[in-house]
């Protein structure tokens, strides 16, 4: 393709709206443009990358035995009402009415629609197992769309849904997807890790997230230094402490802590450490308030709290609720004398003695409080997030932390949807059984953006060959007839050899062309100029390592077909 025939609006400066490297570079290299918050146009170069990621996904899904179909973006409310998700999903679900006042939503995911298809069309175990996938635009009205394609509102997802006769079959389908995901992300040139993830109320290790390791990742993952364990921080199990603080209990006292609300302010004022303070977090859930106690230096884990309470949906109580429940402003809540509130605590609390807690009174805390004497805990459980240094749940050393971007998710659904939607089939004995399901997603745009996060330098993108918009960037440096002739010949020959070529045919200075080529990140650049042609050569640069070689034009095709990764 010639640059003059394609819209590639490169930018010299970093756009102010972008925070992450991939977002900046996607804008600067002319891959995407914003239309509204979280909504983008894929420009020609960006679309080429998207299509390549899709093709890799398609090939591996087909290879794993999944079949492609395409479901509608608009889905009727009735299907969502059947599963209860019409009310459950909240504001992320974009709802609208058609001209007949019938309610619809833009699909954020497609369990309902595919389960409906299955129950209408599949009768017998003979037709199973089945795995359907689509590559399609999703809409989620994300509260905070950001980082370009990383967290859009409208984005392209590959979603797949498997239907099996039984649990064992479902596990096999799950494993096939797990393996396919490994191949997909490897082929996309990513460094990633599959980590155990939260399964909500389903339980078991039947959910894995595929995390691309990158500092800009929104997820925190933990992994054991022994190498056998990796999990999302929301999921990682924390063992109860093995040792209890041996201090004898001291009498309970109240102390004035004027203006001290945060853990840091209180412990500094009282000259103690955050490991001696118990945080009392008040959460609202479906009209009730729950108090969760965690050690001052620990993070409460909302996923674990929800799992323990068997609820979905948890919010920190508003200042009004806090005032109602504790009689004090935010910052002074504590478990002593707290009425009509369920109190649950992290295991670590049980091992603490003589702690600091809020006194439910402005500017006041208790010191030397002890749970078995001064307040009642209904249940102790694992309610905090793992930290670096915690023992590995697999007992192979300690945990370390890293940041990750979730590019894919494989999830065992069990019979959650087949039960509510009555998706059944007749088994070998003619008995009606519920299909056992799994679902599997990959963010296509997020995968492309992650590839940039992991492959760039200060000059721009360094595309992994398999998803590069072009393989070779031809850069004629002068406007002479000879340069034009050699460039045109190379353009033809390289394409004949199966390489995708972008020909910078603009009348621009050499420096501008080199800068743009580095920014756009094609794996190879070929510079053709009068000076080197006088010596009978052109110059080939590998974008990744910056290495340059000079070769006669006739040898370029051979060199590049050999240098391209297979
Ligand atoms: P997240 O926790 O990042 O919101 P999710 O758990 O909601 O992700 P899934 O419902 O499992 O995501 O969707 C499958 C895949 O779709 C994710 O692994 C991710 O790659 C992609 N994805 C999800 N939300 C977005 C989004 N807002 N923008 C771009 N890609 C997304
Ligand atoms: Mg989400």
XYZ file of C-alpha atoms and ligand atoms in Angstrom:
598
model
C 0.000 0.000 0.000
C 1.202 3.504 -0.747
C 1.160 6.054 2.019
C -0.436 8.578 -0.314
C -3.439 6.269 -0.731
C -4.100 5.606 2.921
C -5.006 7.770 5.891
C -2.224 7.510 8.467
C -2.447 10.697 10.509
C 0.702 10.416 12.598
C 1.308 12.877 15.412
C 4.649 14.215 16.508
C 3.614 15.079 20.038
C 2.072 12.923 22.735
C -1.654 13.646 22.817
C -2.742 15.075 26.177
C -5.708 12.733 26.478
C -3.535 9.594 26.692
C -1.898 8.230 29.842
C -0.542 4.848 28.831
C 2.128 4.064 26.256
C -0.180 1.985 24.102
C -2.874 4.644 24.035
C -0.354 7.362 23.164
C 1.267 5.287 20.449
C -2.032 4.121 18.966
C -3.012 7.760 18.554
C 0.413 8.936 17.426
C 0.907 6.161 14.875
C -2.506 6.895 13.396
C -4.165 3.618 14.378
C -7.257 4.928 16.146
C -9.224 8.108 16.741
C -11.664 8.832 19.496
C -15.301 9.443 18.625
C -16.674 9.647 22.186
C -15.506 8.420 25.588
C -14.492 4.773 25.157
C -15.636 4.743 21.533
C -13.119 4.713 18.700
C -12.754 4.530 14.967
C -10.152 2.027 13.846
C -8.201 3.768 11.104
C -6.809 1.667 8.237
C -3.554 0.776 9.993
C -5.288 0.006 13.285
C -7.855 -2.142 11.544
C -5.123 -4.219 9.910
C -3.763 -5.043 13.358
C -7.228 -5.867 14.699
C -7.908 -8.147 11.728
C -4.628 -9.975 12.274
C -5.334 -10.595 15.940
C -8.803 -11.800 14.953
C -7.365 -14.136 12.349
C -4.973 -15.724 14.827
C -7.859 -16.199 17.242
C -10.051 -17.626 14.489
C -7.433 -20.120 13.369
C -6.806 -21.373 16.895
C -10.493 -21.534 17.808
C -11.228 -23.534 14.661
C -8.291 -25.779 15.394
C -9.689 -26.408 18.886
C -12.971 -27.530 17.355
C -15.055 -24.425 17.995
C -17.455 -23.200 15.312
C -17.898 -19.582 14.346
C -21.260 -17.870 14.253
C -22.373 -14.290 14.686
C -25.020 -13.153 17.121
C -26.801 -9.804 17.045
C -25.538 -6.818 18.987
C -29.055 -5.880 20.113
C -30.724 -8.413 22.352
C -34.250 -8.414 23.726
C -34.872 -7.750 27.418
C -36.922 -10.951 27.810
C -33.841 -13.154 27.554
C -32.056 -11.119 30.189
C -35.108 -11.138 32.421
C -35.116 -14.926 32.310
C -31.695 -15.110 33.916
C -32.298 -12.150 36.194
C -29.456 -10.199 34.666
C -31.742 -7.467 33.312
C -31.957 -6.086 36.840
C -28.687 -7.516 38.130
C -26.332 -6.096 35.495
C -26.653 -2.449 36.527
C -25.615 0.560 34.517
C -22.991 -1.185 32.395
C -25.865 -2.619 30.373
C -26.936 -0.044 27.820
C -30.690 -0.360 27.453
C -33.016 1.165 24.910
C -36.505 0.851 23.507
C -37.522 0.242 19.937
C -40.420 2.039 18.191
C -42.876 -0.433 19.731
C -41.627 0.381 23.216
C -40.007 -3.042 23.500
C -36.911 -3.111 25.635
C -33.510 -4.131 24.329
C -29.886 -3.873 25.341
C -26.597 -3.754 23.510
C -24.907 -7.070 24.274
C -22.044 -6.809 26.784
C -21.687 -10.618 26.591
C -23.886 -13.317 25.076
C -24.679 -16.155 27.479
C -28.421 -15.513 27.229
C -28.531 -15.364 23.449
C -26.424 -18.472 22.900
C -28.256 -20.485 25.561
C -31.504 -19.567 23.866
C -30.121 -20.830 20.579
C -29.006 -24.077 22.173
C -32.357 -24.812 23.819
C -34.227 -24.182 20.580
C -31.947 -26.059 18.212
C -30.141 -28.837 20.077
C -32.050 -31.927 21.147
C -29.688 -34.818 21.623
C -26.396 -35.769 23.195
C -25.428 -36.916 19.710
C -25.081 -33.269 18.660
C -22.680 -32.533 21.542
C -20.182 -31.369 22.655
C -20.594 -27.964 21.050
C -18.509 -24.846 21.216
C -19.739 -21.702 19.456
C -17.706 -18.563 19.082
C -18.041 -15.147 17.544
C -15.828 -12.142 17.038
C -18.092 -9.225 17.575
C -18.534 -5.694 18.843
C -19.606 -5.512 22.466
C -20.955 -2.572 24.384
C -20.432 -2.025 28.092
C -21.177 1.352 29.550
C -18.024 1.245 31.651
C -17.949 3.691 34.539
C -14.393 4.755 33.686
C -13.452 4.089 30.082
C -9.746 4.751 29.665
C -6.410 3.833 28.156
C -7.816 3.794 24.618
C -8.742 0.298 23.450
C -7.763 -1.183 26.835
C -11.013 -0.239 28.473
C -13.438 0.952 25.890
C -17.199 1.101 26.035
C -17.540 -0.268 22.520
C -14.940 -2.947 21.868
C -14.362 -6.100 19.886
C -14.433 -9.369 21.767
C -14.083 -12.989 20.834
C -16.550 -14.826 22.981
C -17.089 -18.564 22.985
C -19.579 -20.808 24.766
C -19.268 -24.556 25.206
C -22.080 -27.023 25.869
C -21.270 -30.447 27.243
C -23.175 -33.448 28.494
C -21.503 -33.564 31.847
C -18.906 -32.018 34.120
C -16.090 -34.196 32.747
C -16.889 -33.132 29.191
C -17.044 -29.512 30.263
C -13.603 -29.789 31.844
C -12.237 -31.118 28.590
C -13.778 -28.229 26.635
C -12.326 -25.850 29.191
C -8.879 -27.388 28.824
C -9.071 -27.098 25.036
C -9.804 -23.392 25.318
C -7.075 -22.952 27.913
C -4.596 -24.526 25.506
C -5.913 -22.532 22.543
C -5.464 -19.310 24.530
C -1.845 -20.216 25.179
C -1.287 -20.615 21.459
C -3.159 -17.411 20.605
C -1.260 -15.135 22.965
C 2.052 -16.768 22.117
C 1.383 -16.187 18.432
C 0.521 -12.545 19.161
C 4.024 -12.143 20.573
C 2.941 -11.545 24.168
C 4.573 -12.423 27.473
C 1.676 -13.611 29.586
C 0.599 -15.804 32.429
C -2.581 -17.762 33.097
C -3.677 -17.078 36.650
C -6.415 -18.539 38.824
C -9.304 -16.138 39.026
C -12.439 -15.614 41.029
C -15.295 -17.951 40.185
C -17.963 -16.038 42.059
C -20.221 -18.552 43.715
C -19.223 -21.488 41.518
C -16.007 -22.364 43.326
C -13.077 -24.539 42.383
C -10.217 -23.532 40.156
C -12.454 -23.333 37.118
C -11.605 -19.852 36.053
C -8.363 -18.550 34.644
C -7.450 -15.106 33.460
C -4.734 -14.637 30.887
C -2.637 -11.757 32.063
C -0.145 -9.860 29.975
C 2.584 -8.710 32.314
C 2.899 -4.915 32.145
C 3.381 -2.152 34.691
C 0.357 -0.293 33.362
C -1.896 -3.282 34.062
C -5.017 -2.621 36.101
C -4.851 -6.052 37.744
C -2.512 -7.231 40.431
C -1.411 -10.829 40.278
C 0.547 -12.868 42.761
C 2.788 -15.793 41.970
C 4.861 -18.112 44.092
C 8.607 -17.988 43.894
C 8.437 -21.788 43.678
C 6.773 -21.283 40.308
C 3.675 -23.499 40.644
C 1.130 -20.921 41.742
C -0.225 -17.803 40.052
C -3.495 -16.069 40.812
C -5.368 -12.853 40.550
C -4.979 -10.996 43.831
C -8.733 -11.182 44.290
C -8.504 -14.935 44.278
C -5.261 -15.818 46.052
C -5.961 -17.625 49.285
C -4.359 -16.366 52.481
C -3.780 -18.796 55.316
C -4.676 -17.842 58.899
C -1.617 -16.719 60.864
C 0.055 -19.590 62.696
C 1.192 -17.544 65.668
C -0.930 -15.524 68.072
C 0.425 -12.373 69.665
C 1.489 -13.468 73.170
C 1.034 -10.091 74.871
C -1.184 -10.292 77.995
C -4.371 -8.249 77.566
C -4.266 -4.731 78.993
C -7.288 -2.764 80.195
C -9.326 -1.058 77.486
C -8.872 2.712 77.266
C -10.258 5.512 75.144
C -7.929 8.139 73.744
C -8.524 11.418 71.971
C -7.271 11.414 68.399
C -8.203 14.885 67.150
C -8.546 15.050 63.382
C -6.979 11.614 62.865
C -9.073 9.489 60.529
C -6.774 7.452 58.310
C -4.719 4.507 59.497
C -1.614 6.534 58.893
C -2.810 9.572 60.848
C -4.026 7.515 63.812
C -0.984 5.266 64.121
C 1.375 8.181 63.761
C -0.463 10.119 66.432
C -0.511 7.143 68.811
C 3.046 6.240 67.948
C 2.194 2.665 67.011
C 2.289 0.624 63.798
C -0.548 -0.117 61.393
C -0.165 -3.816 62.232
C -1.561 -2.947 65.690
C -4.651 -1.242 64.360
C -7.891 -2.864 63.243
C -9.684 -1.115 60.382
C -13.471 -1.263 60.542
C -14.907 -0.997 57.055
C -18.627 -0.521 56.701
C -20.206 -1.867 53.551
C -23.731 -1.537 52.281
C -25.297 -4.499 50.626
C -28.931 -4.749 49.616
C -30.135 -2.414 52.380
C -27.957 -3.942 55.137
C -24.705 -2.780 56.620
C -21.840 -5.148 57.312
C -18.702 -4.322 59.278
C -15.528 -5.925 58.006
C -12.446 -5.902 60.225
C -8.985 -6.109 58.705
C -5.549 -5.351 60.046
C -4.426 -1.774 59.445
C -1.732 -2.711 56.962
C -3.932 -5.169 55.027
C -6.291 -4.598 52.093
C -9.863 -5.781 52.492
C -10.777 -8.019 49.572
C -14.263 -7.276 48.302
C -14.433 -10.400 46.172
C -13.760 -12.596 49.188
C -16.236 -10.638 51.303
C -18.932 -11.110 48.685
C -18.164 -14.791 48.422
C -18.436 -15.252 52.186
C -21.712 -13.343 52.356
C -22.976 -15.092 49.206
C -23.921 -11.796 47.633
C -23.106 -9.931 44.498
C -22.737 -6.204 44.904
C -21.006 -4.413 47.720
C -20.362 -0.743 48.262
C -18.576 1.175 50.959
C -21.258 2.765 53.110
C -21.949 6.425 52.363
C -21.071 9.036 55.024
C -24.797 9.278 55.819
C -25.051 5.543 56.487
C -21.825 5.616 58.510
C -23.226 8.425 60.652
C -26.495 6.532 61.147
C -24.814 3.280 62.108
C -21.926 4.572 64.241
C -23.159 7.947 65.371
C -19.861 9.435 64.191
C -18.432 10.791 60.958
C -16.358 8.597 58.629
C -12.977 7.650 60.109
C -13.988 6.634 63.634
C -15.949 3.423 63.124
C -15.073 0.523 65.408
C -16.548 -2.809 66.478
C -17.076 -1.984 70.163
C -20.700 -1.220 70.878
C -21.677 -1.338 67.223
C -25.326 -2.348 67.134
C -27.505 -4.015 64.525
C -24.527 -4.638 62.279
C -23.076 -7.958 61.347
C -19.349 -8.020 62.191
C -17.002 -10.282 60.274
C -13.236 -10.253 60.509
C -10.188 -11.388 58.656
C -8.264 -14.288 60.207
C -5.393 -11.971 61.119
C -7.580 -10.166 63.675
C -7.848 -13.333 65.746
C -4.105 -13.342 66.310
C -3.905 -9.690 67.414
C -3.826 -8.439 70.982
C -4.252 -4.967 72.483
C -5.267 -3.252 69.285
C -6.383 0.239 68.287
C -9.954 0.562 66.966
C -12.312 3.444 66.268
C -14.642 4.390 69.141
C -17.729 5.391 67.088
C -17.277 8.885 68.391
C -15.665 11.834 66.690
C -11.912 12.254 67.337
C -11.807 9.176 69.574
C -10.217 5.715 69.414
C -9.917 2.781 71.758
C -6.513 1.338 72.553
C -5.764 -2.094 73.985
C -8.974 -3.591 72.639
C -9.201 -7.394 72.451
C -11.699 -9.189 70.283
C -12.447 -12.021 72.715
C -13.185 -9.543 75.503
C -14.394 -6.255 74.054
C -16.368 -7.007 70.920
C -18.136 -9.803 69.180
C -17.019 -11.197 65.853
C -19.619 -13.316 64.112
C -17.174 -15.054 61.815
C -13.456 -15.092 61.053
C -12.528 -15.798 57.449
C -10.019 -15.072 54.725
C -11.114 -11.547 53.843
C -7.953 -9.765 52.850
C -5.885 -9.635 49.685
C -2.614 -11.499 49.596
C 0.577 -9.455 49.938
C 4.113 -9.982 48.756
C 5.780 -12.235 51.296
C 2.671 -14.241 52.238
C 3.160 -18.002 52.035
C 2.111 -19.567 48.716
C -1.191 -21.496 48.893
C 0.638 -24.306 47.102
C 3.266 -24.201 49.846
C 6.075 -23.565 47.405
C 7.710 -20.534 48.930
C 6.344 -17.035 49.247
C 4.207 -14.854 47.013
C 5.460 -12.077 44.814
C 3.382 -9.455 43.044
C 3.189 -8.202 39.475
C 0.877 -6.021 37.410
C -1.096 -7.541 34.596
C -3.561 -6.719 31.834
C -6.379 -9.236 31.517
C -6.543 -10.102 27.821
C -8.545 -13.292 28.106
C -10.741 -15.211 30.479
C -11.826 -18.856 30.523
C -14.671 -19.678 32.858
C -16.547 -22.797 33.835
C -20.204 -21.836 34.051
C -21.634 -25.184 35.056
C -25.412 -25.205 34.764
C -25.988 -21.627 35.875
C -27.559 -20.571 32.578
C -28.903 -23.915 31.408
C -30.848 -24.185 34.648
C -32.494 -20.779 34.548
C -33.133 -20.964 30.807
C -33.942 -24.680 30.706
C -31.322 -25.579 28.151
C -31.592 -29.350 28.117
C -30.799 -32.286 25.849
C -31.735 -35.951 25.835
C -28.948 -38.262 26.965
C -28.167 -41.815 25.856
C -31.077 -43.154 27.892
C -33.547 -40.563 26.677
C -33.341 -38.668 29.935
C -33.551 -34.877 29.898
C -30.329 -33.340 31.221
C -28.997 -29.831 31.694
C -26.133 -28.797 29.444
C -22.919 -28.033 31.310
C -21.488 -24.792 29.988
C -18.266 -22.830 29.806
C -17.576 -19.343 28.470
C -14.379 -17.923 27.073
C -13.559 -14.318 26.169
C -10.696 -12.465 24.558
C -10.494 -8.698 24.153
C -9.228 -8.146 20.615
C -8.382 -4.452 20.930
C -6.978 -4.977 24.396
C -4.715 -7.695 23.031
C -3.409 -5.338 20.333
C -2.878 -2.575 22.907
C -1.095 -5.010 25.238
C 1.259 -5.960 22.441
C 2.284 -2.300 22.247
C 2.692 -2.055 26.023
C 5.194 -4.877 25.808
C 6.857 -3.950 22.531
C 7.890 -0.344 22.159
C 10.801 2.025 22.669
C 10.999 5.822 22.944
C 10.684 6.111 19.163
C 7.496 4.127 18.818
C 5.914 0.748 18.325
C 7.903 -2.415 17.650
C 5.227 -4.732 16.266
C 5.554 -8.455 16.763
C 5.707 -9.749 13.188
C 2.415 -11.750 13.235
C 0.239 -8.754 14.111
C 2.184 -5.936 12.439
C 0.013 -3.829 10.118
C 2.815 -4.151 7.549
C 5.964 -6.240 7.491
C 8.163 -3.936 5.460
C 8.229 -0.156 5.296
C 9.804 1.091 2.071
C 11.437 4.473 2.429
C 12.588 6.157 -0.768
C 14.730 9.028 0.498
C 14.952 11.068 -2.693
C 12.713 11.877 -5.633
C 15.097 10.667 -8.360
C 13.991 8.394 -11.192
C 16.440 5.753 -10.087
C 15.136 5.683 -6.518
C 11.576 5.494 -7.822
C 12.460 2.639 -10.137
C 14.218 0.543 -7.469
C 11.455 1.226 -4.948
C 8.727 0.187 -7.387
C 10.579 -3.013 -8.197
C 11.098 -3.852 -4.516
C 7.457 -3.083 -3.812
C 6.360 -5.649 -6.390
C 8.927 -8.277 -5.533
C 8.367 -8.167 -1.783
C 4.615 -8.499 -2.217
C 5.051 -11.352 -4.634
C 7.113 -13.036 -1.922
C 4.149 -12.728 0.437
C 5.319 -9.775 2.494
C 3.009 -6.873 3.267
C 4.576 -3.600 2.242
C 3.904 0.035 3.044
C 5.543 2.378 0.544
C 6.165 5.862 1.883
C 5.731 7.724 -1.391
C 5.313 11.139 0.233
C 7.576 13.983 -0.774
C 9.021 14.315 2.717
C 12.491 14.695 4.150
C 14.376 11.513 5.003
C 14.281 12.373 8.725
C 10.495 12.659 8.728
C 10.159 9.318 6.976
C 12.526 7.545 9.350
C 10.727 8.965 12.381
C 7.326 7.940 11.091
C 8.592 4.466 10.222
C 9.989 4.005 13.727
C 6.719 5.270 15.182
C 4.579 2.921 13.075
C 6.798 0.013 13.955
C 6.899 -2.292 10.926
C 9.440 -5.039 11.702
C 11.653 -4.072 8.722
C 12.510 -0.796 7.034
C 14.197 -0.549 3.663
C 15.747 2.843 2.826
C 16.445 3.577 -0.835
C 18.546 6.659 -1.610
C 20.726 7.989 -4.412
C 23.872 7.838 -2.305
C 23.634 4.161 -1.430
C 22.308 3.269 -4.879
C 25.492 4.752 -6.285
C 27.256 2.044 -4.306
C 24.736 -0.488 -5.617
C 22.965 -1.047 -2.303
C 19.909 -0.210 -0.209
C 19.800 -0.199 3.588
C 17.672 -2.621 5.613
C 16.932 -1.875 9.249
C 15.379 -4.282 11.727
C 13.095 -2.208 13.941
C 13.543 -4.386 17.006
C 17.292 -4.136 17.464
C 18.052 -1.273 15.104
C 20.569 -3.412 13.195
C 21.299 -2.261 9.681
C 22.613 -4.146 6.668
C 23.420 -2.898 3.203
C 22.442 -5.170 0.337
C 22.011 -4.928 -3.423
C 18.298 -4.487 -4.235
C 18.158 -7.919 -5.837
C 19.032 -9.577 -2.518
C 16.466 -7.784 -0.374
C 13.612 -10.220 -0.935
C 15.785 -13.217 -0.119
C 17.148 -11.550 2.977
C 13.747 -10.525 4.331
C 11.973 -13.792 3.604
C 14.736 -15.487 5.548
C 14.664 -12.952 8.390
C 10.889 -13.102 8.843
C 9.858 -15.284 11.759
C 8.128 -18.448 10.572
P -12.352 -6.331 33.291
O -12.192 -6.910 34.666
O -11.071 -5.824 32.711
O -13.478 -5.343 33.211
P -14.075 -8.456 32.572
O -13.833 -9.450 33.640
O -15.259 -7.581 32.658
O -12.756 -7.548 32.378
P -14.862 -10.434 30.642
O -16.299 -10.188 30.858
O -14.268 -11.698 31.106
O -14.018 -9.192 31.183
O -14.570 -10.207 29.092
C -13.651 -10.976 28.338
C -12.506 -10.134 27.810
O -12.960 -8.973 27.149
C -11.581 -9.622 28.886
O -10.626 -10.600 29.219
C -10.937 -8.426 28.200
O -9.837 -8.828 27.402
C -12.023 -7.929 27.289
N -12.695 -6.742 27.853
C -13.577 -6.687 28.875
N -13.988 -5.444 29.082
C -13.364 -4.666 28.163
C -13.400 -3.269 27.846
N -14.159 -2.442 28.526
N -12.611 -2.831 26.833
C -11.841 -3.675 26.133
N -11.775 -4.998 26.367
C -12.526 -5.494 27.368
Mg -15.486 -5.617 33.235
